[in-house]
JSON list of C-alpha atoms in Angstrom, two decimals:
[
{"chain": "A", "resi": 1, "resn": "MET", "atom": "CA", "xyz": [-19.53, 121.87, -95.29]},
{"chain": "A", "resi": 2, "resn": "ILE", "atom": "CA", "xyz": [-18.36, 119.87, -98.22]},
{"chain": "A", "resi": 3, "resn": "PHE", "atom": "CA", "xyz": [-20.12, 116.61, -97.40]},
{"chain": "A", "resi": 4, "resn": "ASP", "atom": "CA", "xyz": [-23.58, 115.18, -97.87]},
{"chain": "A", "resi": 5, "resn": "ARG", "atom": "CA", "xyz": [-25.07, 112.30, -95.96]},
{"chain": "A", "resi": 6, "resn": "PRO", "atom": "CA", "xyz": [-26.68, 109.89, -98.45]},
{"chain": "A", "resi": 7, "resn": "ASP", "atom": "CA", "xyz": [-29.25, 107.35, -97.32]},
{"chain": "A", "resi": 8, "resn": "SER", "atom": "CA", "xyz": [-27.96, 103.85, -96.73]},
{"chain": "A", "resi": 9, "resn": "GLY", "atom": "CA", "xyz": [-29.80, 102.58, -99.80]},
{"chain": "A", "resi": 10, "resn": "ASP", "atom": "CA", "xyz": [-28.46, 105.26, -102.15]},
{"chain": "A", "resi": 11, "resn": "SER", "atom": "CA", "xyz": [-26.25, 104.03, -104.96]},
{"chain": "A", "resi": 12, "resn": "ILE", "atom": "CA", "xyz": [-22.47, 104.31, -104.77]},
{"chain": "A", "resi": 13, "resn": "ASP", "atom": "CA", "xyz": [-21.05, 107.52, -106.16]},
{"chain": "A", "resi": 14, "resn": "GLN", "atom": "CA", "xyz": [-17.68, 109.12, -106.70]},
{"chain": "A", "resi": 15, "resn": "GLY", "atom": "CA", "xyz": [-16.60, 110.82, -103.51]},
{"chain": "A", "resi": 16, "resn": "ASP", "atom": "CA", "xyz": [-18.31, 108.37, -101.17]},
{"chain": "A", "resi": 17, "resn": "ILE", "atom": "CA", "xyz": [-16.35, 107.85, -97.96]},
{"chain": "A", "resi": 18, "resn": "ILE", "atom": "CA", "xyz": [-16.83, 104.32, -96.68]},
{"chain": "A", "resi": 19, "resn": "ARG", "atom": "CA", "xyz": [-15.46, 102.67, -93.54]},
{"chain": "A", "resi": 20, "resn": "ASP", "atom": "CA", "xyz": [-14.31, 99.09, -92.95]},
{"chain": "A", "resi": 21, "resn": "CYS", "atom": "CA", "xyz": [-13.71, 98.30, -96.58]},
{"chain": "A", "resi": 22, "resn": "THR", "atom": "CA", "xyz": [-11.66, 95.14, -96.98]},
{"chain": "A", "resi": 23, "resn": "VAL", "atom": "CA", "xyz": [-8.56, 95.67, -99.07]},
{"chain": "A", "resi": 24, "resn": "VAL", "atom": "CA", "xyz": [-6.10, 92.95, -99.91]},
{"chain": "A", "resi": 25, "resn": "HIS", "atom": "CA", "xyz": [-2.42, 93.43, -100.51]},
{"chain": "A", "resi": 26, "resn": "VAL", "atom": "CA", "xyz": [0.56, 91.24, -101.28]},
{"chain": "A", "resi": 27, "resn": "VAL", "atom": "CA", "xyz": [3.01, 91.48, -98.39]},
{"chain": "A", "resi": 28, "resn": "SER", "atom": "CA", "xyz": [5.82, 89.37, -99.77]},
{"chain": "A", "resi": 29, "resn": "LEU", "atom": "CA", "xyz": [6.55, 87.05, -102.62]},
{"chain": "A", "resi": 30, "resn": "ASP", "atom": "CA", "xyz": [9.14, 84.37, -103.13]},
{"chain": "A", "resi": 31, "resn": "PRO", "atom": "CA", "xyz": [10.36, 84.64, -106.74]},
{"chain": "A", "resi": 32, "resn": "GLN", "atom": "CA", "xyz": [10.77, 80.89, -106.75]},
{"chain": "A", "resi": 33, "resn": "THR", "atom": "CA", "xyz": [7.06, 80.40, -106.04]},
{"chain": "A", "resi": 34, "resn": "PRO", "atom": "CA", "xyz": [5.32, 83.49, -107.44]},
{"chain": "A", "resi": 35, "resn": "ASP", "atom": "CA", "xyz": [1.98, 81.70, -107.42]},
{"chain": "A", "resi": 36, "resn": "VAL", "atom": "CA", "xyz": [2.01, 81.49, -103.62]},
{"chain": "A", "resi": 37, "resn": "PRO", "atom": "CA", "xyz": [2.16, 85.08, -102.34]},
{"chain": "A", "resi": 38, "resn": "ASP", "atom": "CA", "xyz": [1.85, 86.13, -98.71]},
{"chain": "A", "resi": 39, "resn": "VAL", "atom": "CA", "xyz": [-1.47, 87.99, -98.73]},
{"chain": "A", "resi": 40, "resn": "GLN", "atom": "CA", "xyz": [-2.91, 90.17, -95.99]},
{"chain": "A", "resi": 41, "resn": "SER", "atom": "CA", "xyz": [-6.12, 92.09, -95.67]},
{"chain": "A", "resi": 42, "resn": "SER", "atom": "CA", "xyz": [-7.08, 95.11, -93.63]},
{"chain": "A", "resi": 43, "resn": "LEU", "atom": "CA", "xyz": [-10.17, 97.19, -93.05]},
{"chain": "A", "resi": 44, "resn": "GLU", "atom": "CA", "xyz": [-9.69, 100.70, -94.36]},
{"chain": "A", "resi": 45, "resn": "ARG", "atom": "CA", "xyz": [-11.67, 103.87, -94.76]},
{"chain": "A", "resi": 46, "resn": "VAL", "atom": "CA", "xyz": [-11.76, 104.49, -98.51]},
{"chain": "A", "resi": 47, "resn": "VAL", "atom": "CA", "xyz": [-12.89, 107.16, -100.94]},
{"chain": "A", "resi": 48, "resn": "VAL", "atom": "CA", "xyz": [-14.55, 106.12, -104.20]},
{"chain": "A", "resi": 49, "resn": "LEU", "atom": "CA", "xyz": [-12.71, 107.42, -107.27]},
{"chain": "A", "resi": 50, "resn": "THR", "atom": "CA", "xyz": [-14.54, 105.69, -110.11]},
{"chain": "A", "resi": 51, "resn": "GLN", "atom": "CA", "xyz": [-16.39, 108.27, -112.17]},
{"chain": "A", "resi": 52, "resn": "THR", "atom": "CA", "xyz": [-19.99, 109.02, -111.34]},
{"chain": "A", "resi": 53, "resn": "CYS", "atom": "CA", "xyz": [-21.20, 108.41, -114.91]},
{"chain": "A", "resi": 54, "resn": "ASP", "atom": "CA", "xyz": [-19.73, 104.92, -114.98]},
{"chain": "A", "resi": 55, "resn": "LEU", "atom": "CA", "xyz": [-21.33, 104.10, -111.64]},
{"chain": "A", "resi": 56, "resn": "ALA", "atom": "CA", "xyz": [-24.68, 105.65, -112.56]},
{"chain": "A", "resi": 57, "resn": "GLN", "atom": "CA", "xyz": [-24.91, 103.70, -115.78]},
{"chain": "A", "resi": 58, "resn": "ARG", "atom": "CA", "xyz": [-23.96, 100.46, -114.02]},
{"chain": "A", "resi": 59, "resn": "LYS", "atom": "CA", "xyz": [-21.00, 100.09, -116.35]},
{"chain": "A", "resi": 60, "resn": "VAL", "atom": "CA", "xyz": [-18.69, 98.76, -113.69]},
{"chain": "A", "resi": 61, "resn": "THR", "atom": "CA", "xyz": [-18.63, 95.84, -111.33]},
{"chain": "A", "resi": 62, "resn": "GLN", "atom": "CA", "xyz": [-15.26, 96.81, -109.86]},
{"chain": "A", "resi": 63, "resn": "VAL", "atom": "CA", "xyz": [-14.67, 100.19, -108.25]},
{"chain": "A", "resi": 64, "resn": "VAL", "atom": "CA", "xyz": [-11.43, 102.09, -107.77]},
{"chain": "A", "resi": 65, "resn": "VAL", "atom": "CA", "xyz": [-10.95, 103.41, -104.26]},
{"chain": "A", "resi": 66, "resn": "ALA", "atom": "CA", "xyz": [-8.16, 105.24, -102.46]},
{"chain": "A", "resi": 67, "resn": "VAL", "atom": "CA", "xyz": [-7.27, 104.66, -98.83]},
{"chain": "A", "resi": 68, "resn": "ALA", "atom": "CA", "xyz": [-8.00, 107.59, -96.51]},
{"chain": "A", "resi": 69, "resn": "VAL", "atom": "CA", "xyz": [-6.02, 107.97, -93.30]},
{"chain": "A", "resi": 70, "resn": "GLU", "atom": "CA", "xyz": [-6.76, 110.25, -90.38]},
{"chain": "A", "resi": 71, "resn": "ALA", "atom": "CA", "xyz": [-4.41, 113.21, -90.52]},
{"chain": "A", "resi": 72, "resn": "GLU", "atom": "CA", "xyz": [-4.07, 113.07, -86.76]},
{"chain": "A", "resi": 73, "resn": "GLU", "atom": "CA", "xyz": [-2.75, 109.52, -86.99]},
{"chain": "A", "resi": 74, "resn": "ILE", "atom": "CA", "xyz": [0.06, 110.57, -89.33]},
{"chain": "A", "resi": 75, "resn": "VAL", "atom": "CA", "xyz": [1.00, 113.38, -86.95]},
{"chain": "A", "resi": 76, "resn": "ALA", "atom": "CA", "xyz": [0.75, 111.08, -83.93]},
{"chain": "A", "resi": 77, "resn": "ARG", "atom": "CA", "xyz": [3.19, 108.69, -85.57]},
{"chain": "A", "resi": 78, "resn": "GLY", "atom": "CA", "xyz": [5.63, 111.54, -85.92]},
{"chain": "A", "resi": 79, "resn": "GLN", "atom": "CA", "xyz": [5.72, 111.19, -89.70]},
{"chain": "A", "resi": 80, "resn": "LEU", "atom": "CA", "xyz": [4.65, 114.77, -90.29]},
{"chain": "A", "resi": 81, "resn": "LYS", "atom": "CA", "xyz": [3.98, 117.89, -88.27]},
{"chain": "A", "resi": 82, "resn": "ALA", "atom": "CA", "xyz": [0.54, 119.38, -88.01]},
{"chain": "A", "resi": 83, "resn": "SER", "atom": "CA", "xyz": [1.83, 122.45, -89.83]},
{"chain": "A", "resi": 84, "resn": "ASP", "atom": "CA", "xyz": [2.74, 120.26, -92.83]},
{"chain": "A", "resi": 85, "resn": "ILE", "atom": "CA", "xyz": [-0.83, 119.05, -93.01]},
{"chain": "A", "resi": 86, "resn": "ARG", "atom": "CA", "xyz": [-2.40, 122.45, -92.42]},
{"chain": "A", "resi": 87, "resn": "GLY", "atom": "CA", "xyz": [-0.02, 124.09, -94.89]},
{"chain": "A", "resi": 88, "resn": "PRO", "atom": "CA", "xyz": [1.04, 122.45, -98.16]},
{"chain": "A", "resi": 89, "resn": "VAL", "atom": "CA", "xyz": [-1.08, 119.29, -97.89]},
{"chain": "A", "resi": 90, "resn": "ARG", "atom": "CA", "xyz": [-4.29, 121.20, -97.18]},
{"chain": "A", "resi": 91, "resn": "ALA", "atom": "CA", "xyz": [-3.47, 123.62, -100.02]},
{"chain": "A", "resi": 92, "resn": "GLY", "atom": "CA", "xyz": [-3.21, 120.74, -102.50]},
{"chain": "A", "resi": 93, "resn": "ARG", "atom": "CA", "xyz": [0.49, 121.29, -103.17]},
{"chain": "A", "resi": 94, "resn": "VAL", "atom": "CA", "xyz": [1.45, 117.67, -102.49]},
{"chain": "A", "resi": 95, "resn": "PHE", "atom": "CA", "xyz": [0.68, 115.43, -105.44]},
{"chain": "A", "resi": 96, "resn": "GLY", "atom": "CA", "xyz": [-0.79, 112.11, -104.39]},
{"chain": "A", "resi": 97, "resn": "TRP", "atom": "CA", "xyz": [-2.37, 113.41, -101.20]},
{"chain": "A", "resi": 98, "resn": "TYR", "atom": "CA", "xyz": [-5.70, 115.13, -100.88]},
{"chain": "A", "resi": 99, "resn": "PHE", "atom": "CA", "xyz": [-6.85, 116.77, -97.67]},
{"chain": "A", "resi": 100, "resn": "LEU", "atom": "CA", "xyz": [-10.45, 116.48, -96.52]},
{"chain": "A", "resi": 101, "resn": "PRO", "atom": "CA", "xyz": [-11.64, 118.70, -93.67]},
{"chain": "A", "resi": 102, "resn": "ALA", "atom": "CA", "xyz": [-13.41, 117.34, -90.62]},
{"chain": "A", "resi": 103, "resn": "ASP", "atom": "CA", "xyz": [-17.18, 117.31, -90.28]},
{"chain": "A", "resi": 104, "resn": "ASP", "atom": "CA", "xyz": [-18.37, 117.01, -86.70]},
{"chain": "A", "resi": 105, "resn": "ALA", "atom": "CA", "xyz": [-21.97, 116.31, -87.64]},
{"chain": "A", "resi": 106, "resn": "LEU", "atom": "CA", "xyz": [-20.97, 113.35, -89.78]},
{"chain": "A", "resi": 107, "resn": "GLU", "atom": "CA", "xyz": [-18.16, 112.36, -87.40]},
{"chain": "A", "resi": 108, "resn": "ILE", "atom": "CA", "xyz": [-15.62, 112.59, -90.18]},
{"chain": "A", "resi": 109, "resn": "PRO", "atom": "CA", "xyz": [-12.15, 113.52, -88.91]},
{"chain": "A", "resi": 110, "resn": "GLU", "atom": "CA", "xyz": [-9.58, 115.38, -90.99]},
{"chain": "A", "resi": 111, "resn": "LEU", "atom": "CA", "xyz": [-8.49, 112.89, -93.60]},
{"chain": "A", "resi": 112, "resn": "ILE", "atom": "CA", "xyz": [-5.62, 112.46, -96.00]},
{"chain": "A", "resi": 113, "resn": "VAL", "atom": "CA", "xyz": [-6.75, 110.64, -99.14]},
{"chain": "A", "resi": 114, "resn": "ASP", "atom": "CA", "xyz": [-3.72, 108.70, -100.29]},
{"chain": "A", "resi": 115, "resn": "LEU", "atom": "CA", "xyz": [-4.04, 108.68, -104.08]},
{"chain": "A", "resi": 116, "resn": "ARG", "atom": "CA", "xyz": [-0.97, 106.47, -104.30]},
{"chain": "A", "resi": 117, "resn": "GLN", "atom": "CA", "xyz": [-2.73, 103.65, -102.47]},
{"chain": "A", "resi": 118, "resn": "LEU", "atom": "CA", "xyz": [-5.39, 102.59, -104.95]},
{"chain": "A", "resi": 119, "resn": "HIS", "atom": "CA", "xyz": [-7.41, 99.40, -104.74]},
{"chain": "A", "resi": 120, "resn": "THR", "atom": "CA", "xyz": [-10.07, 97.81, -106.86]},
{"chain": "A", "resi": 121, "resn": "VAL", "atom": "CA", "xyz": [-12.96, 96.37, -104.89]},
{"chain": "A", "resi": 122, "resn": "PRO", "atom": "CA", "xyz": [-16.26, 94.82, -105.98]},
{"chain": "A", "resi": 123, "resn": "LEU", "atom": "CA", "xyz": [-19.15, 97.27, -106.25]},
{"chain": "A", "resi": 124, "resn": "GLU", "atom": "CA", "xyz": [-21.28, 94.79, -104.34]},
{"chain": "A", "resi": 125, "resn": "LEU", "atom": "CA", "xyz": [-18.90, 94.96, -101.38]},
{"chain": "A", "resi": 126, "resn": "LEU", "atom": "CA", "xyz": [-19.30, 98.74, -101.17]},
{"chain": "A", "resi": 127, "resn": "GLU", "atom": "CA", "xyz": [-23.08, 98.49, -101.54]},
{"chain": "A", "resi": 128, "resn": "ASN", "atom": "CA", "xyz": [-23.22, 96.01, -98.68]},
{"chain": "A", "resi": 129, "resn": "LEU", "atom": "CA", "xyz": [-21.10, 98.27, -96.48]},
{"chain": "A", "resi": 130, "resn": "CYS", "atom": "CA", "xyz": [-23.33, 101.25, -97.23]},
{"chain": "A", "resi": 131, "resn": "GLY", "atom": "CA", "xyz": [-26.38, 99.13, -96.46]},
{"chain": "A", "resi": 132, "resn": "THR", "atom": "CA", "xyz": [-24.98, 98.48, -93.00]},
{"chain": "A", "resi": 133, "resn": "GLY", "atom": "CA", "xyz": [-24.31, 102.13, -92.24]},
{"chain": "A", "resi": 134, "resn": "LYS", "atom": "CA", "xyz": [-20.60, 102.22, -93.07]},
{"chain": "A", "resi": 135, "resn": "ARG", "atom": "CA", "xyz": [-20.86, 105.22, -95.39]},
{"chain": "A", "resi": 136, "resn": "ASP", "atom": "CA", "xyz": [-19.55, 108.27, -93.53]},
{"chain": "A", "resi": 137, "resn": "GLY", "atom": "CA", "xyz": [-20.64, 110.72, -96.18]},
{"chain": "A", "resi": 138, "resn": "ARG", "atom": "CA", "xyz": [-20.22, 111.88, -99.72]},
{"chain": "A", "resi": 139, "resn": "ILE", "atom": "CA", "xyz": [-18.08, 114.71, -101.04]},
{"chain": "A", "resi": 140, "resn": "ARG", "atom": "CA", "xyz": [-20.29, 117.29, -102.71]},
{"chain": "A", "resi": 141, "resn": "PRO", "atom": "CA", "xyz": [-19.88, 118.34, -106.37]},
{"chain": "A", "resi": 142, "resn": "LEU", "atom": "CA", "xyz": [-17.20, 120.92, -107.03]},
{"chain": "A", "resi": 143, "resn": "PHE", "atom": "CA", "xyz": [-15.15, 119.53, -104.13]},
{"chain": "A", "resi": 144, "resn": "ARG", "atom": "CA", "xyz": [-15.56, 116.05, -105.58]},
{"chain": "A", "resi": 145, "resn": "GLU", "atom": "CA", "xyz": [-14.37, 117.27, -108.98]},
{"chain": "A", "resi": 146, "resn": "HIS", "atom": "CA", "xyz": [-11.52, 119.08, -107.24]},
{"chain": "A", "resi": 147, "resn": "LEU", "atom": "CA", "xyz": [-10.44, 115.73, -105.77]},
{"chain": "A", "resi": 148, "resn": "ALA", "atom": "CA", "xyz": [-10.86, 114.03, -109.15]},
{"chain": "A", "resi": 149, "resn": "LYS", "atom": "CA", "xyz": [-8.68, 116.68, -110.79]},
{"chain": "A", "resi": 150, "resn": "HIS", "atom": "CA", "xyz": [-5.98, 116.22, -108.18]},
{"chain": "A", "resi": 151, "resn": "PHE", "atom": "CA", "xyz": [-6.19, 112.46, -108.71]},
{"chain": "A", "resi": 152, "resn": "ALA", "atom": "CA", "xyz": [-5.79, 112.91, -112.47]},
{"chain": "A", "resi": 153, "resn": "ASP", "atom": "CA", "xyz": [-2.94, 115.40, -112.04]},
{"chain": "A", "resi": 154, "resn": "THR", "atom": "CA", "xyz": [-1.09, 112.99, -109.77]},
{"chain": "A", "resi": 155, "resn": "TYR", "atom": "CA", "xyz": [-0.79, 110.53, -112.61]},
{"chain": "A", "resi": 156, "resn": "SER", "atom": "CA", "xyz": [-0.79, 112.79, -115.67]},
{"chain": "A", "resi": 157, "resn": "ARG", "atom": "CA", "xyz": [1.72, 115.40, -114.58]},
{"chain": "A", "resi": 158, "resn": "ILE", "atom": "CA", "xyz": [5.11, 115.53, -116.23]},
{"chain": "A", "resi": 159, "resn": "GLY", "atom": "CA", "xyz": [8.00, 115.92, -113.84]},
{"chain": "A", "resi": 160, "resn": "LEU", "atom": "CA", "xyz": [11.19, 117.59, -114.94]},
{"chain": "A", "resi": 161, "resn": "PRO", "atom": "CA", "xyz": [14.53, 116.24, -113.70]},
{"chain": "A", "resi": 162, "resn": "GLU", "atom": "CA", "xyz": [15.05, 119.48, -111.81]},
{"chain": "A", "resi": 163, "resn": "PRO", "atom": "CA", "xyz": [13.52, 122.95, -111.76]},
{"chain": "A", "resi": 164, "resn": "TYR", "atom": "CA", "xyz": [14.64, 125.41, -114.44]},
{"chain": "A", "resi": 165, "resn": "ALA", "atom": "CA", "xyz": [17.60, 127.49, -113.39]},
{"chain": "A", "resi": 166, "resn": "THR", "atom": "CA", "xyz": [17.06, 131.13, -112.56]},
{"chain": "A", "resi": 167, "resn": "GLU", "atom": "CA", "xyz": [19.49, 133.94, -112.14]},
{"chain": "B", "resi": 1, "resn": "MET", "atom": "CA", "xyz": [10.76, 62.24, -152.14]},
{"chain": "B", "resi": 2, "resn": "THR", "atom": "CA", "xyz": [8.98, 63.74, -149.15]},
{"chain": "B", "resi": 3, "resn": "LEU", "atom": "CA", "xyz": [5.25, 64.45, -149.01]},
{"chain": "B", "resi": 4, "resn": "ALA", "atom": "CA", "xyz": [5.92, 68.16, -149.15]},
{"chain": "B", "resi": 5, "resn": "GLU", "atom": "CA", "xyz": [8.08, 67.74, -152.24]},
{"chain": "B", "resi": 6, "resn": "ALA", "atom": "CA", "xyz": [5.34, 65.68, -153.92]},
{"chain": "B", "resi": 7, "resn": "LEU", "atom": "CA", "xyz": [2.68, 68.24, -153.08]},
{"chain": "B", "resi": 8, "resn": "GLU", "atom": "CA", "xyz": [4.85, 71.01, -154.47]},
{"chain": "B", "resi": 9, "resn": "GLN", "atom": "CA", "xyz": [4.04, 69.59, -157.88]},
{"chain": "B", "resi": 10, "resn": "VAL", "atom": "CA", "xyz": [0.25, 69.75, -157.36]},
{"chain": "B", "resi": 11, "resn": "ASP", "atom": "CA", "xyz": [-1.88, 72.81, -158.04]},
{"chain": "B", "resi": 12, "resn": "LEU", "atom": "CA", "xyz": [-3.66, 73.23, -154.67]},
{"chain": "B", "resi": 13, "resn": "GLU", "atom": "CA", "xyz": [-6.28, 75.80, -153.78]},
{"chain": "B", "resi": 14, "resn": "PRO", "atom": "CA", "xyz": [-6.78, 77.15, -150.24]},
{"chain": "B", "resi": 15, "resn": "GLY", "atom": "CA", "xyz": [-9.86, 75.80, -148.47]},
{"chain": "B", "resi": 16, "resn": "ARG", "atom": "CA", "xyz": [-10.41, 72.82, -150.77]},
{"chain": "B", "resi": 17, "resn": "THR", "atom": "CA", "xyz": [-10.30, 69.13, -149.84]},
{"chain": "B", "resi": 18, "resn": "TYR", "atom": "CA", "xyz": [-8.87, 66.56, -152.23]},
{"chain": "B", "resi": 19, "resn": "GLN", "atom": "CA", "xyz": [-9.28, 62.81, -152.14]},
{"chain": "B", "resi": 20, "resn": "CYS", "atom": "CA", "xyz": [-7.50, 60.08, -154.08]},
{"chain": "B", "resi": 21, "resn": "ARG", "atom": "CA", "xyz": [-6.51, 56.45, -153.76]},
{"chain": "B", "resi": 22, "resn": "VAL", "atom": "CA", "xyz": [-2.87, 55.52, -153.44]},
{"chain": "B", "resi": 23, "resn": "ARG", "atom": "CA", "xyz": [-1.85, 51.85, -153.34]},
{"chain": "B", "resi": 24, "resn": "GLY", "atom": "CA", "xyz": [-5.34, 50.83, -152.27]},
{"chain": "B", "resi": 25, "resn": "MET", "atom": "CA", "xyz": [-5.60, 53.42, -149.51]},
{"chain": "B", "resi": 26, "resn": "THR", "atom": "CA", "xyz": [-7.84, 56.47, -149.53]},
{"chain": "B", "resi": 27, "resn": "VAL", "atom": "CA", "xyz": [-5.91, 59.64, -148.93]},
{"chain": "B", "resi": 28, "resn": "GLU", "atom": "CA", "xyz": [-7.62, 62.90, -148.05]},
{"chain": "B", "resi": 29, "resn": "LEU", "atom": "CA", "xyz": [-5.84, 66.19, -148.26]},
{"chain": "B", "resi": 30, "resn": "ARG", "atom": "CA", "xyz": [-7.37, 69.31, -146.78]},
{"chain": "B", "resi": 31, "resn": "VAL", "atom": "CA", "xyz": [-5.82, 72.64, -147.64]},
{"chain": "B", "resi": 32, "resn": "ALA", "atom": "CA", "xyz": [-6.19, 75.22, -144.91]},
{"chain": "B", "resi": 33, "resn": "PRO", "atom": "CA", "xyz": [-7.98, 78.42, -145.95]},
{"chain": "B", "resi": 34, "resn": "ALA", "atom": "CA", "xyz": [-5.80, 81.38, -146.67]},
{"chain": "B", "resi": 35, "resn": "GLN", "atom": "CA", "xyz": [-5.34, 83.54, -143.55]},
{"chain": "B", "resi": 36, "resn": "GLU", "atom": "CA", "xyz": [-5.05, 87.25, -143.44]},
{"chain": "B", "resi": 37, "resn": "LYS", "atom": "CA", "xyz": [-1.75, 88.28, -141.94]},
{"chain": "B", "resi": 38, "resn": "THR", "atom": "CA", "xyz": [-3.14, 91.23, -140.05]},
{"chain": "B", "resi": 39, "resn": "LEU", "atom": "CA", "xyz": [-6.51, 92.49, -138.96]},
{"chain": "B", "resi": 40, "resn": "LEU", "atom": "CA", "xyz": [-5.77, 95.73, -140.74]},
{"chain": "B", "resi": 41, "resn": "SER", "atom": "CA", "xyz": [-5.94, 94.02, -144.13]},
{"chain": "B", "resi": 42, "resn": "LYS", "atom": "CA", "xyz": [-9.64, 93.34, -143.58]},
{"chain": "B", "resi": 43, "resn": "PRO", "atom": "CA", "xyz": [-12.07, 96.04, -144.61]},
{"chain": "B", "resi": 44, "resn": "LEU", "atom": "CA", "xyz": [-13.59, 97.95, -141.70]},
{"chain": "B", "resi": 45, "resn": "CYS", "atom": "CA", "xyz": [-17.29, 97.29, -141.45]},
{"chain": "B", "resi": 46, "resn": "GLU", "atom": "CA", "xyz": [-18.90, 99.70, -139.00]},
{"chain": "B", "resi": 47, "resn": "GLU", "atom": "CA", "xyz": [-21.83, 97.35, -138.39]},
{"chain": "B", "resi": 48, "resn": "ASP", "atom": "CA", "xyz": [-19.47, 94.66, -137.11]},
{"chain": "B", "resi": 49, "resn": "ILE", "atom": "CA", "xyz": [-18.11, 96.84, -134.31]},
{"chain": "B", "resi": 50, "resn": "MET", "atom": "CA", "xyz": [-19.40, 95.46, -131.03]},
{"chain": "B", "resi": 51, "resn": "LEU", "atom": "CA", "xyz": [-17.22, 97.39, -128.64]},
{"chain": "B", "resi": 52, "resn": "ASP", "atom": "CA", "xyz": [-18.86, 100.13, -126.59]},
{"chain": "B", "resi": 53, "resn": "PRO", "atom": "CA", "xyz": [-16.80, 103.13, -125.64]},
{"chain": "B", "resi": 54, "resn": "TRP", "atom": "CA", "xyz": [-16.71, 101.46, -122.22]},
{"chain": "B", "resi": 55, "resn": "CYS", "atom": "CA", "xyz": [-15.80, 97.80, -122.07]},
{"chain": "B", "resi": 56, "resn": "GLU", "atom": "CA", "xyz": [-15.06, 95.70, -119.01]},
{"chain": "B", "resi": 57, "resn": "LEU", "atom": "CA", "xyz": [-12.71, 92.89, -119.84]},
{"chain": "B", "resi": 58, "resn": "PRO", "atom": "CA", "xyz": [-13.68, 89.53, -118.39]},
{"chain": "B", "resi": 59, "resn": "GLN", "atom": "CA", "xyz": [-12.06, 88.40, -115.17]},
{"chain": "B", "resi": 60, "resn": "PRO", "atom": "CA", "xyz": [-9.31, 85.79, -115.55]},
{"chain": "B", "resi": 61, "resn": "LYS", "atom": "CA", "xyz": [-10.75, 82.28, -115.55]},
{"chain": "B", "resi": 62, "resn": "TRP", "atom": "CA", "xyz": [-7.74, 80.74, -113.91]},
{"chain": "B", "resi": 63, "resn": "GLY", "atom": "CA", "xyz": [-5.91, 81.49, -110.72]},
{"chain": "B", "resi": 64, "resn": "THR", "atom": "CA", "xyz": [-5.45, 80.38, -107.17]},
{"chain": "B", "resi": 65, "resn": "THR", "atom": "CA", "xyz": [-7.62, 81.39, -104.25]},
{"chain": "B", "resi": 66, "resn": "PHE", "atom": "CA", "xyz": [-5.84, 82.52, -101.11]},
{"chain": "B", "resi": 67, "resn": "LYS", "atom": "CA", "xyz": [-7.30, 83.29, -97.75]},
{"chain": "B", "resi": 68, "resn": "ALA", "atom": "CA", "xyz": [-5.71, 86.55, -96.66]},
{"chain": "B", "resi": 69, "resn": "LYS", "atom": "CA", "xyz": [-4.56, 86.90, -93.07]},
{"chain": "B", "resi": 70, "resn": "PRO", "atom": "CA", "xyz": [-5.60, 90.04, -91.19]},
{"chain": "B", "resi": 71, "resn": "GLY", "atom": "CA", "xyz": [-2.73, 92.48, -91.31]},
{"chain": "B", "resi": 72, "resn": "PRO", "atom": "CA", "xyz": [-1.86, 95.96, -90.08]},
{"chain": "B", "resi": 73, "resn": "ARG", "atom": "CA", "xyz": [-3.61, 99.01, -91.48]},
{"chain": "B", "resi": 74, "resn": "LEU", "atom": "CA", "xyz": [-2.13, 100.56, -94.58]},
{"chain": "B", "resi": 75, "resn": "MET", "atom": "CA", "xyz": [-0.24, 103.75, -93.87]},
{"chain": "B", "resi": 76, "resn": "PRO", "atom": "CA", "xyz": [0.86, 106.10, -96.63]},
{"chain": "B", "resi": 77, "resn": "ASP", "atom": "CA", "xyz": [4.39, 106.63, -97.81]},
{"chain": "B", "resi": 78, "resn": "ILE", "atom": "CA", "xyz": [5.28, 110.10, -96.67]},
{"chain": "B", "resi": 79, "resn": "PRO", "atom": "CA", "xyz": [6.00, 112.35, -99.65]},
{"chain": "B", "resi": 80, "resn": "GLU", "atom": "CA", "xyz": [8.41, 115.21, -99.62]},
{"chain": "B", "resi": 81, "resn": "ILE", "atom": "CA", "xyz": [6.54, 118.19, -98.24]},
{"chain": "B", "resi": 82, "resn": "PRO", "atom": "CA", "xyz": [7.30, 121.35, -100.23]},
{"chain": "B", "resi": 83, "resn": "ARG", "atom": "CA", "xyz": [8.50, 124.45, -98.45]},
{"chain": "B", "resi": 84, "resn": "ASP", "atom": "CA", "xyz": [7.78, 127.99, -99.49]},
{"chain": "B", "resi": 85, "resn": "ASP", "atom": "CA", "xyz": [5.60, 128.04, -102.59]},
{"chain": "B", "resi": 86, "resn": "GLU", "atom": "CA", "xyz": [7.06, 124.99, -104.27]},
{"chain": "B", "resi": 87, "resn": "VAL", "atom": "CA", "xyz": [4.92, 122.13, -105.49]},
{"chain": "B", "resi": 88, "resn": "ALA", "atom": "CA", "xyz": [6.05, 118.66, -104.46]},
{"chain": "B", "resi": 89, "resn": "GLU", "atom": "CA", "xyz": [7.17, 116.18, -107.10]}
]
């Protein structure tokens, strides 16, 4: 098992998986009136990405989270096959996506953490959600750092125009 | 003669204020203090540094508040899934 179950009053930490987090996104924008965007909100399951040390030292009031989607939902939509998830995604060979296994005891399904969908939400919002039992669990150290490394690699990697030629 | 042309002939010092009477009127002339062109020209005083290694910038003070409408859940963009032993880009 790679998850812990923190108490509802425990502080927010990197790797926390929290349900029903409100995220806001701009749906459309008229260039003629850029100060009046069409804004929508949705309730998402998110994974906390802000570093543990910054959270522990109360350095931040805003927390970076990534949206997590049930792997089954992506397969059910026909966007990917189960073998894609179980193969390259699970093995960490797809930058921007991080696979989390299911945990029956915590009722966490298999999740895809979408590291390309990042949001900044108030720390207080996450604390309130945890206080009302919306924290599914917390990714344990080692696995949490593995996620953090994948997150960093997604944005720090250098892509070549095409692979080197071989004979 | 313009005022600027007249003042060209006076030996002015930055930061000083001059007063004189001209045709019965009191005229006050304040010369702005000399300004450094760049921050780099000032000597670095370690004690003056207030910035922690971590610094949260203040939130913008202006802006418009919108009430967001409930929308559909956010689904990911599907990346290219690598075959064989490739790593996706």
